[in-house]
Coordinates of C-alpha atoms in Angstrom, one line a residue:
Chain A
G1 CA -17.9 -92.6 22.0
Q2 CA -19.1 -93.0 25.5
S3 CA -20.2 -96.1 27.5
L4 CA -21.2 -97.1 30.8
E5 CA -22.1 -100.5 32.7
Q6 CA -24.3 -100.9 35.6
P7 CA -26.2 -104.1 36.8
S8 CA -30.0 -103.7 35.9
E9 CA -31.3 -104.8 39.1
V10 CA -30.5 -105.2 42.7
T11 CA -32.3 -106.4 45.8
A12 CA -31.6 -105.8 49.1
V13 CA -32.8 -106.1 53.0
E14 CA -34.0 -103.0 54.7
G15 CA -30.9 -102.0 57.3
A16 CA -28.0 -103.6 54.9
I17 CA -25.7 -102.1 52.8
V18 CA -25.6 -102.2 48.9
Q19 CA -23.0 -101.8 46.5
I20 CA -23.7 -100.5 42.8
N21 CA -21.2 -100.6 40.4
C22 CA -20.6 -98.3 37.5
T23 CA -17.9 -99.1 34.5
Y24 CA -17.2 -96.5 31.9
Q25 CA -15.5 -95.9 28.8
T26 CA -15.1 -92.5 27.7
S27 CA -12.2 -90.0 26.6
G28 CA -11.6 -86.4 28.1
F29 CA -12.9 -87.7 31.8
Y30 CA -14.3 -85.0 34.0
G31 CA -16.2 -86.9 36.6
L32 CA -18.6 -89.4 37.7
S33 CA -21.8 -88.6 39.1
W34 CA -24.6 -90.4 40.8
Y35 CA -28.5 -89.7 40.5
Q36 CA -31.7 -91.3 42.0
Q37 CA -34.9 -91.4 40.5
H38 CA -37.9 -92.5 42.0
D39 CA -40.7 -94.3 39.8
G40 CA -42.8 -91.2 38.0
G41 CA -40.2 -88.5 39.3
A42 CA -37.5 -86.6 37.9
P43 CA -33.5 -87.9 38.5
T44 CA -32.2 -86.0 41.7
F45 CA -28.1 -85.7 42.4
L46 CA -26.8 -87.6 44.8
S47 CA -23.1 -87.6 44.3
Y48 CA -20.3 -86.5 42.0
N49 CA -16.7 -87.8 42.2
A50 CA -13.3 -85.9 39.9
L51 CA -10.7 -87.2 41.7
D52 CA -10.1 -90.9 43.2
G53 CA -11.2 -91.9 46.4
L54 CA -14.4 -92.2 48.4
E55 CA -16.9 -89.2 49.0
E56 CA -19.4 -89.6 51.6
T57 CA -22.7 -87.9 52.1
G58 CA -24.8 -89.3 55.0
R59 CA -25.8 -92.6 54.4
F60 CA -24.5 -92.3 50.8
S61 CA -20.9 -92.7 49.7
S62 CA -19.2 -92.9 46.3
F63 CA -16.1 -94.1 45.2
L64 CA -14.0 -93.5 41.9
S65 CA -11.1 -95.0 40.7
R66 CA -9.7 -93.3 37.0
S67 CA -7.2 -95.7 36.5
D68 CA -9.8 -98.7 36.5
S69 CA -12.6 -96.6 34.8
Y70 CA -14.5 -97.9 37.7
G71 CA -17.1 -96.4 40.3
Y72 CA -19.4 -97.1 42.7
L73 CA -22.4 -96.1 44.9
L74 CA -22.5 -97.5 48.6
L75 CA -26.0 -97.2 50.3
Q76 CA -25.9 -98.0 54.0
E77 CA -28.9 -98.4 56.7
L78 CA -31.2 -99.1 53.9
Q79 CA -34.3 -97.9 54.2
M80 CA -37.9 -98.7 52.0
K81 CA -37.7 -95.3 50.5
D82 CA -34.3 -96.0 49.0
S83 CA -36.0 -98.6 46.3
A84 CA -35.7 -96.3 43.3
S85 CA -33.2 -96.4 39.8
Y86 CA -29.9 -95.3 40.6
F87 CA -27.8 -93.6 37.4
C88 CA -24.1 -93.5 36.8
A89 CA -22.8 -90.2 34.8
V90 CA -19.8 -89.6 33.1
Q91 CA -19.1 -85.9 32.3
S92 CA -16.8 -85.7 29.7
G93 CA -15.4 -83.7 26.7
G94 CA -15.6 -80.5 28.5
Y95 CA -18.6 -78.1 29.4
Q96 CA -21.7 -80.4 30.6
K97 CA -21.6 -83.1 28.2
V98 CA -23.0 -86.0 30.5
T99 CA -23.5 -89.6 29.7
F100 CA -26.0 -91.4 31.9
G101 CA -25.6 -95.2 32.3
T102 CA -29.2 -97.1 31.5
G103 CA -29.8 -97.1 35.4
T104 CA -29.8 -99.8 38.1
K105 CA -33.6 -100.5 39.9
L106 CA -32.9 -101.0 43.5
Q107 CA -35.3 -102.8 45.5
V108 CA -35.4 -102.8 49.7
I109 CA -37.4 -105.6 51.0
P110 CA -38.2 -105.9 54.4
Chain B
K1 CA -35.4 -70.5 44.9
A2 CA -37.7 -72.1 42.4
G3 CA -36.6 -75.2 41.1
V4 CA -36.6 -75.9 37.4
T5 CA -40.2 -76.0 35.8
Q6 CA -41.4 -77.9 32.6
T7 CA -44.7 -77.2 30.4
P8 CA -46.7 -78.7 29.5
R9 CA -46.6 -81.9 32.0
Y10 CA -48.1 -84.5 29.3
L11 CA -48.5 -84.1 25.7
I12 CA -50.6 -86.3 23.0
K13 CA -49.8 -85.9 19.8
T14 CA -50.3 -88.2 16.3
R15 CA -47.9 -89.3 13.9
G16 CA -46.4 -86.4 11.9
Q17 CA -47.0 -83.5 14.0
Q18 CA -45.1 -81.6 15.6
V19 CA -44.5 -80.4 19.6
T20 CA -42.4 -77.9 21.3
L21 CA -41.8 -78.3 24.7
S22 CA -40.6 -75.7 27.3
C23 CA -38.0 -75.2 30.3
S24 CA -37.1 -72.5 32.8
P25 CA -34.2 -73.0 34.7
I26 CA -33.5 -72.3 38.3
S27 CA -32.6 -68.7 38.5
G28 CA -29.3 -67.8 37.5
H29 CA -28.2 -71.0 36.0
R30 CA -27.6 -70.4 32.2
S31 CA -26.7 -74.1 30.9
V32 CA -29.9 -75.9 30.3
S33 CA -29.6 -80.0 29.0
W34 CA -32.2 -82.0 27.5
Y35 CA -32.6 -85.8 28.0
Q36 CA -35.0 -88.0 26.2
Q37 CA -36.0 -91.1 28.8
T38 CA -37.6 -94.4 27.6
P39 CA -37.5 -97.7 29.6
G40 CA -34.7 -99.8 29.0
Q41 CA -32.6 -96.8 27.3
G42 CA -31.9 -95.0 30.3
L43 CA -31.4 -91.1 29.7
Q44 CA -29.9 -90.2 26.4
F45 CA -28.6 -86.7 26.0
L46 CA -30.2 -84.6 23.4
F47 CA -28.3 -81.2 23.7
E48 CA -27.0 -78.5 25.9
Y49 CA -27.2 -75.1 25.9
F50 CA -25.7 -72.3 27.5
S51 CA -26.1 -68.5 27.0
E52 CA -28.2 -69.0 23.6
T53 CA -25.2 -71.2 22.1
Q54 CA -25.7 -74.8 21.5
R55 CA -22.5 -76.4 23.0
N56 CA -23.0 -80.1 22.7
K57 CA -25.4 -82.0 20.7
G58 CA -26.1 -85.9 21.0
N59 CA -26.8 -88.2 18.3
F60 CA -30.7 -87.7 17.6
P61 CA -32.1 -86.8 13.9
G62 CA -32.4 -83.2 12.8
R63 CA -36.0 -83.4 14.0
F64 CA -34.9 -82.5 17.0
S65 CA -34.1 -79.2 17.9
G66 CA -33.4 -76.8 20.5
R67 CA -32.9 -73.2 21.3
Q68 CA -32.5 -71.1 24.0
F69 CA -33.6 -67.1 25.1
S70 CA -31.8 -64.6 26.7
N71 CA -33.6 -65.3 30.2
S72 CA -32.1 -68.7 29.7
R73 CA -35.6 -70.3 29.3
S74 CA -34.7 -73.3 26.6
E75 CA -37.4 -74.6 24.1
M76 CA -36.9 -77.8 22.2
N77 CA -38.7 -78.6 19.2
V78 CA -39.9 -82.5 17.6
S79 CA -41.0 -82.1 14.3
T80 CA -42.6 -85.1 12.2
L81 CA -43.5 -86.9 15.2
E82 CA -42.7 -90.7 15.1
L83 CA -44.3 -93.6 17.3
G84 CA -40.5 -94.2 18.9
D85 CA -40.9 -90.5 20.1
S86 CA -43.1 -91.2 22.9
A87 CA -41.2 -91.0 26.0
L88 CA -40.5 -88.3 28.9
Y89 CA -38.3 -85.3 28.3
L90 CA -36.2 -83.9 30.7
C91 CA -34.7 -80.6 30.7
A92 CA -31.6 -80.1 33.5
S93 CA -30.1 -77.0 34.5
T94 CA -26.3 -76.1 35.9
G95 CA -24.8 -73.4 37.8
Q96 CA -21.6 -71.7 36.2
G97 CA -18.9 -73.9 37.0
A98 CA -21.1 -76.4 39.0
D99 CA -21.3 -80.4 38.4
T100 CA -24.5 -81.0 39.5
Q101 CA -27.4 -80.9 37.0
Y102 CA -30.9 -80.1 38.8
F103 CA -33.7 -81.6 36.8
G104 CA -37.1 -80.5 36.2
P105 CA -40.3 -82.8 36.5
G106 CA -40.0 -83.7 32.8
T107 CA -42.9 -84.0 29.9
R108 CA -44.6 -87.0 29.1
L109 CA -45.3 -87.1 25.4
T110 CA -47.0 -89.7 24.1
V111 CA -47.5 -90.4 20.2
L112 CA -50.4 -92.0 18.8

């Protein structure tokens, strides 16, 4: 089966940089995604990595190493509104079979 | 484009009852996935439908079922409700060949 590990909670200061790591075990790996979910809201897509390397989208970047079964989400210039839960998700086994991690709750403090 | 919609948004049922939840995907999206979200468990995959066919299924008991209609709208049904079924049920739609899932606001089910 598939399994993902990510820290349960992270606290960071406004304006700083934070990295949220994700390690996974899966067969038939297609790609690693990241989603953001605010309390009471629905998950929203942040990024997707299918190949090794760094993908940058504004203040957010995501990295993947397929050989290490590891990825991370990097958030720069943290803002209070970035306080949310962040989920990594593995797409594997074809089609849209997506397995989510249990999420990392990020708290941004002044 | 309108986003993914789910109805109802909130539902209260008692043990033993059955419930049907509805999801309308983004126009043009043919893949619809369902997830159960509970505190501490993250999002757990229920099943995925494409063109009225179930392509993937998670590890949930047979009390959980779903279907998809020709217009890509999807329903999921839970029979013989248990207290542990209380959760946020999310559906997500995906365009063909795409990797991004677009989530609806969810249906909050409470089983008493």
